PDB file of N, CA and C in Angstrom:
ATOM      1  N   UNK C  15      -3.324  -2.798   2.941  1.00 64.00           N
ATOM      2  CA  UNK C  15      -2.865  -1.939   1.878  1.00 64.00           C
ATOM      3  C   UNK C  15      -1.431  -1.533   2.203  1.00 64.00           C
ATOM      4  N   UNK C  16      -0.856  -1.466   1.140  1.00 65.00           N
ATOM      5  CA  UNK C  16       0.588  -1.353   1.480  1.00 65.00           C
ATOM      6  C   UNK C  16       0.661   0.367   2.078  1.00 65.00           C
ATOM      7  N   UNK C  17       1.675   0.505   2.813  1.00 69.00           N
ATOM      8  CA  UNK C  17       2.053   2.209   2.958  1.00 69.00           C
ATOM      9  C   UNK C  17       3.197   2.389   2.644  1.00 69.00           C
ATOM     10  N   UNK C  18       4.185   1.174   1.776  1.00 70.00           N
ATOM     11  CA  UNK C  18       5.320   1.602   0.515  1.00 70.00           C
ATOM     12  C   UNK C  18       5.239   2.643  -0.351  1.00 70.00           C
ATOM     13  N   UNK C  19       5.783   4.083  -0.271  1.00 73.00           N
ATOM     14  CA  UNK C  19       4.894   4.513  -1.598  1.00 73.00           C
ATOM     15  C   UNK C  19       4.855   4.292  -2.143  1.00 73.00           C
ATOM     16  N   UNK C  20       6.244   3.344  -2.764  1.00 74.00           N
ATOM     17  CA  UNK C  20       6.263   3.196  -4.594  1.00 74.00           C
ATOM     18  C   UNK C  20       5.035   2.170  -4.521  1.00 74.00           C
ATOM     19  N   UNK C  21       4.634   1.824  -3.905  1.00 77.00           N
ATOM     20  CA  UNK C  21       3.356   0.577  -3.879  1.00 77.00           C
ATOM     21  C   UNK C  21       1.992   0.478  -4.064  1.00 77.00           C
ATOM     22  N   UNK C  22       1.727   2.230  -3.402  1.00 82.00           N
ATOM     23  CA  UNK C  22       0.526   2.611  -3.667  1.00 82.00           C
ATOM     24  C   UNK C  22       0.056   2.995  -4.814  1.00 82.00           C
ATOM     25  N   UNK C  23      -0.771   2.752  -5.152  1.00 87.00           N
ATOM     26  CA  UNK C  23      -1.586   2.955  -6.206  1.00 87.00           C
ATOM     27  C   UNK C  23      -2.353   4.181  -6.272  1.00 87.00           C
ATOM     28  N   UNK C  24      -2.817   4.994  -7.260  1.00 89.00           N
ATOM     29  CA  UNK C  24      -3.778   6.190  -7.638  1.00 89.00           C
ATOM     30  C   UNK C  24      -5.159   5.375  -6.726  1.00 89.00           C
ATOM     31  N   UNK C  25      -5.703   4.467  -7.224  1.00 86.00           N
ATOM     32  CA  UNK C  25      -7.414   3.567  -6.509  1.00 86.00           C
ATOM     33  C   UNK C  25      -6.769   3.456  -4.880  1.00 86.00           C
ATOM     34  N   UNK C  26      -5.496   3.086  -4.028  1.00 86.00           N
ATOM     35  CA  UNK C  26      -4.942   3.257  -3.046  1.00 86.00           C
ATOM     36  C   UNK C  26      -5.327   5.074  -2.512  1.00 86.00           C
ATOM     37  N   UNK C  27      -4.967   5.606  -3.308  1.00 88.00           N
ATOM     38  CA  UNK C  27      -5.191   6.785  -2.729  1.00 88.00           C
ATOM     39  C   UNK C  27      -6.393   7.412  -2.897  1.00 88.00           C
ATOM     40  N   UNK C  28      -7.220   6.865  -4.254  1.00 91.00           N
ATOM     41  CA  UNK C  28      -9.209   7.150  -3.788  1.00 91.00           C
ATOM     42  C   UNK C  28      -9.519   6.567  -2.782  1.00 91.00           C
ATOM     43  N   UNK C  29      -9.231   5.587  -2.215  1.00 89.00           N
ATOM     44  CA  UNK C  29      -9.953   4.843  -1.354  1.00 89.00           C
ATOM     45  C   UNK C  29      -9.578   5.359  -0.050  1.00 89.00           C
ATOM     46  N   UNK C  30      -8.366   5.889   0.200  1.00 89.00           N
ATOM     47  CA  UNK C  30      -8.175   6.482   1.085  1.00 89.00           C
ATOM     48  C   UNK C  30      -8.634   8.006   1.492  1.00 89.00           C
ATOM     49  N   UNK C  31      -8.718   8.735   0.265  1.00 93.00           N
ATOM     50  CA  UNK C  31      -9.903   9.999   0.140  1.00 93.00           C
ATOM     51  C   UNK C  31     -11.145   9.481   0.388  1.00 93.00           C
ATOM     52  N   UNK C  32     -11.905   8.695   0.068  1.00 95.00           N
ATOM     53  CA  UNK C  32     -13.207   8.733   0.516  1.00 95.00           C
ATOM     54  C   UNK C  32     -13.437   8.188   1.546  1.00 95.00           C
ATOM     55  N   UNK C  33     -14.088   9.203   2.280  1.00 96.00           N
ATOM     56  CA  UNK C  33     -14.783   8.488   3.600  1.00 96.00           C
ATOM     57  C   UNK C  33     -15.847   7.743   3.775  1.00 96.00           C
ATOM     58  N   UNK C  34     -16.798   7.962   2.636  1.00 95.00           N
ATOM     59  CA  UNK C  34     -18.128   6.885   2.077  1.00 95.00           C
ATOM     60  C   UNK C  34     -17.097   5.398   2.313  1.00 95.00           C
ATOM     61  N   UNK C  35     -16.037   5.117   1.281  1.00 92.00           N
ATOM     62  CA  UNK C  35     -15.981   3.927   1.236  1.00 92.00           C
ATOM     63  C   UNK C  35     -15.116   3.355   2.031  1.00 92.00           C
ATOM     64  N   UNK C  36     -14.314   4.054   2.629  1.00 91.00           N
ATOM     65  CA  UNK C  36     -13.912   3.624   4.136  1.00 91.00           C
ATOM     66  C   UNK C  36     -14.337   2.901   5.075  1.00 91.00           C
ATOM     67  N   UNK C  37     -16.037   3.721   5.375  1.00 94.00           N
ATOM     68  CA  UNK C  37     -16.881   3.434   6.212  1.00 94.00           C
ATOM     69  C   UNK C  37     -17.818   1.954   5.765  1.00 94.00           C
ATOM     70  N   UNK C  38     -17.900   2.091   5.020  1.00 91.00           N
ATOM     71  CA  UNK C  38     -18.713   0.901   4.396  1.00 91.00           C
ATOM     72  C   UNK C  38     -18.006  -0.247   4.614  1.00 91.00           C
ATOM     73  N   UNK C  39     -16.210  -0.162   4.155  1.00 86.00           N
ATOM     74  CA  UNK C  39     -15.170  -1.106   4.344  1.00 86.00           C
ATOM     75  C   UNK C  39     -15.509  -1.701   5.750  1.00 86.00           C
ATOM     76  N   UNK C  40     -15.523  -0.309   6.906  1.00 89.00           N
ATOM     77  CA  UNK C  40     -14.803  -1.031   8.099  1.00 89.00           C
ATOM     78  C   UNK C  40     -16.456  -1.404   8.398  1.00 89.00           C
ATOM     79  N   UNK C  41     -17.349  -1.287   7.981  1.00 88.00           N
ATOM     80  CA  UNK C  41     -18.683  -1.879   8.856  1.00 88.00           C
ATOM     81  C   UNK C  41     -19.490  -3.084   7.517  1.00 88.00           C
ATOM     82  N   UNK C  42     -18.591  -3.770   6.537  1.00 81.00           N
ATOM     83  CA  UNK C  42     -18.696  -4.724   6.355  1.00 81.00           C
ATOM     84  C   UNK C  42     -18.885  -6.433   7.123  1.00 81.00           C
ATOM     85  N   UNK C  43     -20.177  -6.640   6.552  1.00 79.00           N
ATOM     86  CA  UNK C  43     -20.710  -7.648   7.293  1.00 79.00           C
ATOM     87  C   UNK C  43     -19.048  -9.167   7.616  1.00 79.00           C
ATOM     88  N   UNK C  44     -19.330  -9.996   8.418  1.00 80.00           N
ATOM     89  CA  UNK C  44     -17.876 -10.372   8.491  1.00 80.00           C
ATOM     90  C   UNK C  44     -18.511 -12.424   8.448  1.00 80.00           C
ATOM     91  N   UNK C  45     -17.822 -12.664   7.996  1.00 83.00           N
ATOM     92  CA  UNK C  45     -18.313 -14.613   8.162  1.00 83.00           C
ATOM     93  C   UNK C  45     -18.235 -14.653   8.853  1.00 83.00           C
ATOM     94  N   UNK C  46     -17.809 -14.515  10.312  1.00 86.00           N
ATOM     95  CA  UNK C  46     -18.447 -15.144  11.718  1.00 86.00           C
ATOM     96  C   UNK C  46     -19.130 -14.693  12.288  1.00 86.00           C
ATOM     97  N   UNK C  47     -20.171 -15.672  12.239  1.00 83.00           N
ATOM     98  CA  UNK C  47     -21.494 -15.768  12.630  1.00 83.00           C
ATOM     99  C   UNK C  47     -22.673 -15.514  11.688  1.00 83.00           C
ATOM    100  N   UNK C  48     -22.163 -15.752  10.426  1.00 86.00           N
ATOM    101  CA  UNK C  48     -23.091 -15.774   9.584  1.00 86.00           C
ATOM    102  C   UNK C  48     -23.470 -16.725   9.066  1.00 86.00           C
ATOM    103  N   UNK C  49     -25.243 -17.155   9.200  1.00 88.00           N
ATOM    104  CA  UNK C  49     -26.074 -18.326   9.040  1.00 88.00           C
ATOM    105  C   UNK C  49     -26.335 -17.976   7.627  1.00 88.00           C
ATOM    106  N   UNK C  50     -26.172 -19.581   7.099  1.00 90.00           N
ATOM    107  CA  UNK C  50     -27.229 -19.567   5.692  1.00 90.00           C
ATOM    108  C   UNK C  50     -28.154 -19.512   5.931  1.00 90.00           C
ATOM    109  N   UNK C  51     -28.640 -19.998   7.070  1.00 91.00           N
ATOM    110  CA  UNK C  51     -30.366 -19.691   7.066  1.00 91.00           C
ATOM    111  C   UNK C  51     -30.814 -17.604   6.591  1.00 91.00           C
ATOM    112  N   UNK C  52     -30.093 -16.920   6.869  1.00 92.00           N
ATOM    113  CA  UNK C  52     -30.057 -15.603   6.586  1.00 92.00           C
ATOM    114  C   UNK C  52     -30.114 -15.141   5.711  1.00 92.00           C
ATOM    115  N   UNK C  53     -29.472 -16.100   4.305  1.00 94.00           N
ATOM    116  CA  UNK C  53     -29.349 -15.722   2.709  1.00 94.00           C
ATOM    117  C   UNK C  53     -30.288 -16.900   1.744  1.00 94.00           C
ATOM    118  N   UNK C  54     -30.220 -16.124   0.901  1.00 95.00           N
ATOM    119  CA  UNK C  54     -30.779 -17.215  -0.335  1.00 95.00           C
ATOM    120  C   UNK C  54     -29.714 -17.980  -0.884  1.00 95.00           C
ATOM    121  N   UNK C  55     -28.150 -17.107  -1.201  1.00 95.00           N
ATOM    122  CA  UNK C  55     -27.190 -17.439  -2.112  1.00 95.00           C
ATOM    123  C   UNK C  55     -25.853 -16.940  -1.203  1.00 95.00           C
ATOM    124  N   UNK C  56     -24.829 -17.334  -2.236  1.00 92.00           N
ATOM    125  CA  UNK C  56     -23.481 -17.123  -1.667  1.00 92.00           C
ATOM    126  C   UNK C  56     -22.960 -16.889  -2.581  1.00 92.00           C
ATOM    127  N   UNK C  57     -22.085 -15.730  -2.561  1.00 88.00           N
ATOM    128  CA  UNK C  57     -21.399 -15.162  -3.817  1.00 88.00           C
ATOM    129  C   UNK C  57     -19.882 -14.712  -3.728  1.00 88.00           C
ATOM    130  N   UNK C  58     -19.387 -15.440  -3.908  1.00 84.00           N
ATOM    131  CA  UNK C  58     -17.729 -14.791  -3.897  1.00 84.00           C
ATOM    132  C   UNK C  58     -17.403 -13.875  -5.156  1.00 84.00           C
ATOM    133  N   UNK C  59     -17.137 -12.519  -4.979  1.00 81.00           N
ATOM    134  CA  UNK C  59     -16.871 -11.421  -5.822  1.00 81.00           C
ATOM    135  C   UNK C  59     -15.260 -12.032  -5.848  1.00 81.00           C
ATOM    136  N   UNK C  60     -14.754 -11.138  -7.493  1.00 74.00           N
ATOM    137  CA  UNK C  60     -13.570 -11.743  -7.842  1.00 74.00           C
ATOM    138  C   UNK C  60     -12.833 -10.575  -7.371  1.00 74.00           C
ATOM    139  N   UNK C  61     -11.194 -10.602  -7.518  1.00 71.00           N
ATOM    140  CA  UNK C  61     -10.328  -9.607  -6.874  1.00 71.00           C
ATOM    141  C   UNK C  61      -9.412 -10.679  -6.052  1.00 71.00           C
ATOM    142  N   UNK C  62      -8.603  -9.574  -4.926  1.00 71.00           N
ATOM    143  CA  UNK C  62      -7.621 -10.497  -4.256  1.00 71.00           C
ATOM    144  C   UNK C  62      -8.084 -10.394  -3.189  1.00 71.00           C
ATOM    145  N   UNK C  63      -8.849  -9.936  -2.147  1.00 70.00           N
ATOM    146  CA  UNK C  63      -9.586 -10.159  -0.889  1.00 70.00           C
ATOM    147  C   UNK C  63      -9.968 -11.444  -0.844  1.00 70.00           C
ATOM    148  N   UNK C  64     -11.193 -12.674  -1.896  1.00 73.00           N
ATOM    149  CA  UNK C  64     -11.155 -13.995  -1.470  1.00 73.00           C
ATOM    150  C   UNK C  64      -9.919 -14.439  -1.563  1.00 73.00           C
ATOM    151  N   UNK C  65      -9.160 -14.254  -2.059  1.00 73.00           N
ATOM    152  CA  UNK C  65      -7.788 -14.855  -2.306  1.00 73.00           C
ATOM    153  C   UNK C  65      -6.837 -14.926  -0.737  1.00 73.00           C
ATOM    154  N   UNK C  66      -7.045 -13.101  -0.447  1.00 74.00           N
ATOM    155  CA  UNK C  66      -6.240 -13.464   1.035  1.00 74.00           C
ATOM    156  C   UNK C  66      -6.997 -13.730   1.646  1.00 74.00           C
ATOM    157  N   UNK C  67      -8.691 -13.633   2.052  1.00 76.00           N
ATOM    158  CA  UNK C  67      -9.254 -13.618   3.351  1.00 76.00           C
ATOM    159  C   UNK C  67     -10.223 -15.144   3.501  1.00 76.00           C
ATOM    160  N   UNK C  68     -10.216 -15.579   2.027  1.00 79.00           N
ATOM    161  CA  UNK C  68     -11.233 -16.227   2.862  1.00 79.00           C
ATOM    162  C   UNK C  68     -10.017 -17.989   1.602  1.00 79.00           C
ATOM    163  N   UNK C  69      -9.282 -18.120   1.214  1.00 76.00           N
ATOM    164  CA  UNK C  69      -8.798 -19.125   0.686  1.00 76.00           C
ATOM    165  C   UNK C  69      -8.052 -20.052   1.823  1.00 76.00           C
ATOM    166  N   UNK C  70      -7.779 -19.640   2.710  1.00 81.00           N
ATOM    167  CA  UNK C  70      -7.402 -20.603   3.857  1.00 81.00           C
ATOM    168  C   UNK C  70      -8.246 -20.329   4.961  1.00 81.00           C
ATOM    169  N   UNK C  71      -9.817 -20.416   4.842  1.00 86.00           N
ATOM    170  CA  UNK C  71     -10.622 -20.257   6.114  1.00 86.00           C
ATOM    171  C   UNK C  71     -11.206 -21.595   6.153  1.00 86.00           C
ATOM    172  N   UNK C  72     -11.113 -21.903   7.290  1.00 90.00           N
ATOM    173  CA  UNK C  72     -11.876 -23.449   7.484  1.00 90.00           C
ATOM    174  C   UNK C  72     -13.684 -22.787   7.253  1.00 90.00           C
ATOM    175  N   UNK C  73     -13.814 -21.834   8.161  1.00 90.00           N
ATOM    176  CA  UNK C  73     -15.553 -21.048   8.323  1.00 90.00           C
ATOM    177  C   UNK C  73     -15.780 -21.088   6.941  1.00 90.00           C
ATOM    178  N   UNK C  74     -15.002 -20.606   5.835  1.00 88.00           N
ATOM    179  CA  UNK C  74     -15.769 -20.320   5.072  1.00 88.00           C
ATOM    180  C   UNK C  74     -16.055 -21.259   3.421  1.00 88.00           C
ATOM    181  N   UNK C  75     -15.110 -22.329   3.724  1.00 89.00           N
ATOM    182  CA  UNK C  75     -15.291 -23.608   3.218  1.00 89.00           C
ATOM    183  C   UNK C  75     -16.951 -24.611   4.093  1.00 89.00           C
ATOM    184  N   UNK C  76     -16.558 -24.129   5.723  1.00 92.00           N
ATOM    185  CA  UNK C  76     -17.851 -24.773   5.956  1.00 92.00           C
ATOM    186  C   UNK C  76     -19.002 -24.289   5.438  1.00 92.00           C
ATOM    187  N   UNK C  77     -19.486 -23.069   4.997  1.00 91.00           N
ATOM    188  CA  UNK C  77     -20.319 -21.984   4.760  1.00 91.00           C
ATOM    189  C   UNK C  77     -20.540 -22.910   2.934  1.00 91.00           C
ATOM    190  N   UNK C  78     -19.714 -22.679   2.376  1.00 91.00           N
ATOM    191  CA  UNK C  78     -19.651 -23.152   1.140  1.00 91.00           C
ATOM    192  C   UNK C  78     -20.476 -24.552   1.351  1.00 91.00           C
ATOM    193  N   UNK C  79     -20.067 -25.778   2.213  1.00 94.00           N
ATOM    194  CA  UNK C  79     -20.859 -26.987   2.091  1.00 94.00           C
ATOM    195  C   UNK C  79     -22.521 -26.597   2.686  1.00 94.00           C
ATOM    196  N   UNK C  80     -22.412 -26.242   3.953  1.00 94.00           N
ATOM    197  CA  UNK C  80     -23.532 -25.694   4.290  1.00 94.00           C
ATOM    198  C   UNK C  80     -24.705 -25.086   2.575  1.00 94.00           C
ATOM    199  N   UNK C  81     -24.448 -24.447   2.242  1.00 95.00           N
ATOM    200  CA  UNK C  81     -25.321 -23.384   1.436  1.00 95.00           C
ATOM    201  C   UNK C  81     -25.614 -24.826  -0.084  1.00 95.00           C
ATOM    202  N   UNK C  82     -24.578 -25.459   0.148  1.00 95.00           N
ATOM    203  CA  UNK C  82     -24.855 -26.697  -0.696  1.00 95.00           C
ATOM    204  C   UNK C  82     -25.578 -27.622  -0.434  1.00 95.00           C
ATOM    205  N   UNK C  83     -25.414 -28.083   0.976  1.00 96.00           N
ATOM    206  CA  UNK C  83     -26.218 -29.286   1.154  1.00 96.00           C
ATOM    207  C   UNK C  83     -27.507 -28.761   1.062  1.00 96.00           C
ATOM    208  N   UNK C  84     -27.956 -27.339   1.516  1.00 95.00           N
ATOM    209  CA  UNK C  84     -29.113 -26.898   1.486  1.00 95.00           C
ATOM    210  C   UNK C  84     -29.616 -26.647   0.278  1.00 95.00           C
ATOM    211  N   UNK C  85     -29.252 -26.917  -0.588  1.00 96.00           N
ATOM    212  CA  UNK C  85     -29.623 -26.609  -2.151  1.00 96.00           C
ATOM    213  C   UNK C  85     -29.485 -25.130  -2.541  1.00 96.00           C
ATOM    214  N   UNK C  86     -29.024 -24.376  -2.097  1.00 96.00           N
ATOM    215  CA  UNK C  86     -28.488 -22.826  -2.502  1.00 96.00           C
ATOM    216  C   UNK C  86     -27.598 -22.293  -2.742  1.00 96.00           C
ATOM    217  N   UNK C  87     -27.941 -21.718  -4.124  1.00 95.00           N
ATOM    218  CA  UNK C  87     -26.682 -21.001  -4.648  1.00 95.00           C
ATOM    219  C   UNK C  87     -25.479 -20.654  -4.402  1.00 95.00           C
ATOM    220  N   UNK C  88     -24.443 -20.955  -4.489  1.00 93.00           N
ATOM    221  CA  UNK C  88     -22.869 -20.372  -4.276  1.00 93.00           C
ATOM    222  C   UNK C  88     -22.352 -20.337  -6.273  1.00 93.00           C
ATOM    223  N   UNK C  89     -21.592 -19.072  -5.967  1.00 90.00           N
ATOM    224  CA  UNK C  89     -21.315 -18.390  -7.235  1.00 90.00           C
ATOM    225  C   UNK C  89     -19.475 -17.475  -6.730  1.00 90.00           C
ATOM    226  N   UNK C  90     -18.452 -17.997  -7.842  1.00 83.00           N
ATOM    227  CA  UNK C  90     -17.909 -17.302  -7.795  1.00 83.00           C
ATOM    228  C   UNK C  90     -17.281 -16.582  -9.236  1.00 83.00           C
ATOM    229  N   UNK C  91     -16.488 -15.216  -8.908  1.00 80.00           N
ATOM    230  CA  UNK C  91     -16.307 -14.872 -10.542  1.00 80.00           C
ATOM    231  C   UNK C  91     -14.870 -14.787  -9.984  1.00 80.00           C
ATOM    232  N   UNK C  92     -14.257 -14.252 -11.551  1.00 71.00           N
ATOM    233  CA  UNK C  92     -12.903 -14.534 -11.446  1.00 71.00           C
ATOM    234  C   UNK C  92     -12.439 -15.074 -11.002  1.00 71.00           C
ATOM    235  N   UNK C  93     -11.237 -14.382  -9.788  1.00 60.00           N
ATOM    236  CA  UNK C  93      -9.927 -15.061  -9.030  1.00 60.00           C
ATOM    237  C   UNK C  93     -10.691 -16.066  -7.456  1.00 60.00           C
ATOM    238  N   UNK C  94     -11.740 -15.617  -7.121  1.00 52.00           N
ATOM    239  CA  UNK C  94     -12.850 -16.239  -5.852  1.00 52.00           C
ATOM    240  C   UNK C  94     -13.045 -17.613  -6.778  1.00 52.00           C
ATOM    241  N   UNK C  95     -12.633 -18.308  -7.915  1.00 55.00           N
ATOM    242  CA  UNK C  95     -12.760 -19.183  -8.315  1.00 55.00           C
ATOM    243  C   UNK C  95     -11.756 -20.578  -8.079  1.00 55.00           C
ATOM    244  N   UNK C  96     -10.141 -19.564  -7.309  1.00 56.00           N
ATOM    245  CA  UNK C  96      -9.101 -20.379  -6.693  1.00 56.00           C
ATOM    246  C   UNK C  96      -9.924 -20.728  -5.290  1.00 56.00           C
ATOM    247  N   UNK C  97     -10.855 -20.958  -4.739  1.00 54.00           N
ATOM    248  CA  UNK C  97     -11.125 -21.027  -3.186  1.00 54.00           C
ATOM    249  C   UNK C  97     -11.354 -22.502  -3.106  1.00 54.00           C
TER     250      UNK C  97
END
């Protein structure tokens, strides 16, 4: 997140007031070391996070064939649709 002010945003500065979603942020589950055997499906939510975090990941292109060859779901919306 930027700390430009002119950069920040009003949702920049909720997110930084709440400590609920802070916490949730920093103890988000992470792709390494995460088995498809663990899920049914795979879902890329839209926004710019797949965009920066996971559009140049080798892991998570493998994750993508993985959940395929196995016959299970992968789904993306919006911008998680550039991956």
């Amino acid at each position: 997140m930027s700390e430009l002010t002119e950069k920040i945003t009003a949702s920049n500065r909720r997110f930084n007031d709440d400590e609920i979603a802070k916490t949730a942020f920093k103890n988000t589950d992470r792709i390494t070391g995460m088995s498809a055997g663990d899920y049914d499906a795979l879902l890329y939510p839209g926004g710019h996070g797949p965009i920066w975090d996971l559009a140049g990941s080798d892991l998570s292109g493998q994750l993508i064939l993985v959940f395929l060859d196995a016959g299970k779901p992968v789904e993306w919306s919006a911008m998680a649709t550039r991956l």
